[in-house]
Amino acid sequence: MKDFLSHYLLDAFSSLARVLAIVWFVFSLLVTSIAIGAAEKPNIVIIMADDMGFSDIGSYGGEIRTPHLDQLAAGGLRYTHFYNTGRCCPTRACLLSGLYPHQTGVGNMIRDQNLLGYRGQLNRDCVTMAEVLGSAGYVTAAIGKWHLTTDDNPRDPTADRSSWPTERGFDTFFGTLPGGGNYFDPHGLVRDEEPIEAEDDFYYTDAISDAATRVVQQAAEVKKPLFLYVAYTAPHWPLHALEEDVDGYRETYAKGWDQLREERYRRMLGMGLLKEQWKLSPRDHRVGAWKDEPNRAWQIERMAVYAAQIDRMDRGIGQIADALEQTGQMDNTIFFFLADNGGCSEIIAPRTLPQDHPETKFGNQEGVMPGGPDTFSSYGIGWANLSNTPFRKYKTLQFEGGTASPLIVHWPEGIEPERNGSLVHDPAHVIDLMATVVDASGATYPETAAGRAIQPMEGESLQPTFAGDSVQRNEPLFFEHIGHRAVREPQWKLVCRGPYAPWELYDLQADRTELHDLADQQPDRVRQMVAKWDAWAERARVKPWPHTPPRTPPRTSPRATSRTSSRTTKK
């Protein structure tokens, strides 16, 4: 009997041990699977240039030297019909939220206009990409220009910080809260929420690149997926660059804007970025022929400095990419590069400045060579026209020159290898980036946050294009900024310059450079597209511009009135 009990107990313990071993094995597999799943989440790196034209970088036809971006393009995808909002902070709001800018509260700029869509900073019924990815286990960092808060003075103890980066999901922030400033001594420089001073030999583009590189290295050490948002101020005015970078471009721009526009156009045709039937738009009527330019040395310097700013930014992007390679993270990093709006034609007028102001030579003064920390100028209409080759119009307007952006996407583990170097011709928009990263990361976009209902994403995931498929979009893309409006369908674009201007209709398959207005020939199509724009505007919190109508509205022709949205006259 004793032997029987011993044998029985031994068998029971053996069975229990086997069961426990199986349970432990299954548990280990589960834990390992979870760990591997977490490790397999891709890093997300989004890099944005500021005030850069569609064709400035090499892989989009430009003569500016951008070998690092070109390498990313060769190993990834280039999008030929990608759009921003035409202006800096509305694009940033779109990118971070996946919504149209008015839905986030940034329908105009960063001034609070006491209207739901125009509070000047991110509201609380949207979530940022950092908030979404942070909840999925990502390390989140923002580096560079923020420009999404009405209170952008970090030295003001009473400032409303609710729309600062670290209050909107970012673990860390290094950069500037305002929209622009001196590259050698920027105003509003912040680390997290504490104001800091620029160090000796400071150059903002390099500081952004260095900070982003450190974030990449730190993320590798903690072994967590990374969301890194890098917003360069280059090449936004003021024209500030290092002499060693400028010197290499003076000879290039001695050719002038006419020849260089033609050269870019031919390269873009050869790359497949353009169709032969899309003709190069004429030189802006406000700009003379280069052969007649009386101040060539000054004009050459302006564009040489602008190009140097992009050149230096490209080297910083290469530095970030090298850090990803060296830490073994590059293959599983989705790398996006885009611009916040088209080339900028804004003229900086001279004005009187305080004695302690860093820029003593303020404005586009002929003969005052830009580039140094004591200057503050822009590159002007002629060169902006070059930046936006082959399109017409500029930043702020909703024509192609204002809203068409390069988009490079690089992801070795997520893009089919045979797709490397390919062009994607699907219309796409900055609102699509949120949907894309949610799709790729497996993160959950919330319906509520902190007890508040969150607006659903407006964009569509671009991930199907990584495998050569098309984006399935159920409605057109819409645009509005201070009265400038547009509707983009796959073939057609309806666009309007200002609240009292007529709508213009373009067939983008035949005429993407918007040279042949077909509105009078197709009034029914115009009415249908205007109705779609009006319905979207009502839903997306868009208000007629100006919000306070002028006392005496400008007179409009019967033709203009018949082609103008009803919302332009609504009080």
PDB file of C-alpha atoms in Angstrom, residues 53 261 303 306 342-346 379-389 391 393-394 401:
ATOM      1  CA  GLY A  53       8.718  75.215 -52.883  1.00  0.00           C
ATOM      2  CA  ARG A 261      12.860  77.628 -64.263  1.00  0.00           C
ATOM      3  CA  MET A 303      18.695  82.903 -53.676  1.00  0.00           C
ATOM      4  CA  TYR A 306      17.974  80.476 -49.455  1.00  0.00           C
ATOM      5  CA  GLY A 342       4.736  76.544 -51.179  1.00  0.00           C
ATOM      6  CA  GLY A 343       7.450  79.079 -51.873  1.00  0.00           C
ATOM      7  CA  CYS A 344       6.884  82.418 -50.160  1.00  0.00           C
ATOM      8  CA  SER A 345       6.562  85.627 -52.200  1.00  0.00           C
ATOM      9  CA  GLU A 346       6.228  87.864 -49.128  1.00  0.00           C
ATOM     10  CA  TYR A 379      14.048  86.164 -51.311  1.00  0.00           C
ATOM     11  CA  GLY A 380      11.215  87.801 -53.241  1.00  0.00           C
ATOM     12  CA  ILE A 381       8.719  86.981 -55.965  1.00  0.00           C
ATOM     13  CA  GLY A 382      11.138  86.033 -58.752  1.00  0.00           C
ATOM     14  CA  TRP A 383      12.865  83.340 -56.741  1.00  0.00           C
ATOM     15  CA  ALA A 384       9.604  82.096 -55.163  1.00  0.00           C
ATOM     16  CA  ASN A 385       8.383  81.661 -58.739  1.00  0.00           C
ATOM     17  CA  LEU A 386      11.433  79.434 -59.309  1.00  0.00           C
ATOM     18  CA  SER A 387      10.801  77.458 -56.108  1.00  0.00           C
ATOM     19  CA  ASN A 388       7.267  76.614 -57.222  1.00  0.00           C
ATOM     20  CA  THR A 389       8.218  75.530 -60.756  1.00  0.00           C
ATOM     21  CA  PHE A 391       3.197  76.155 -60.908  1.00  0.00           C
ATOM     22  CA  LYS A 393       1.049  81.520 -57.217  1.00  0.00           C
ATOM     23  CA  TYR A 394       2.557  81.147 -53.762  1.00  0.00           C
ATOM     24  CA  GLY A 401       2.007  76.920 -56.124  1.00  0.00           C
TER      25      GLY A 401
END
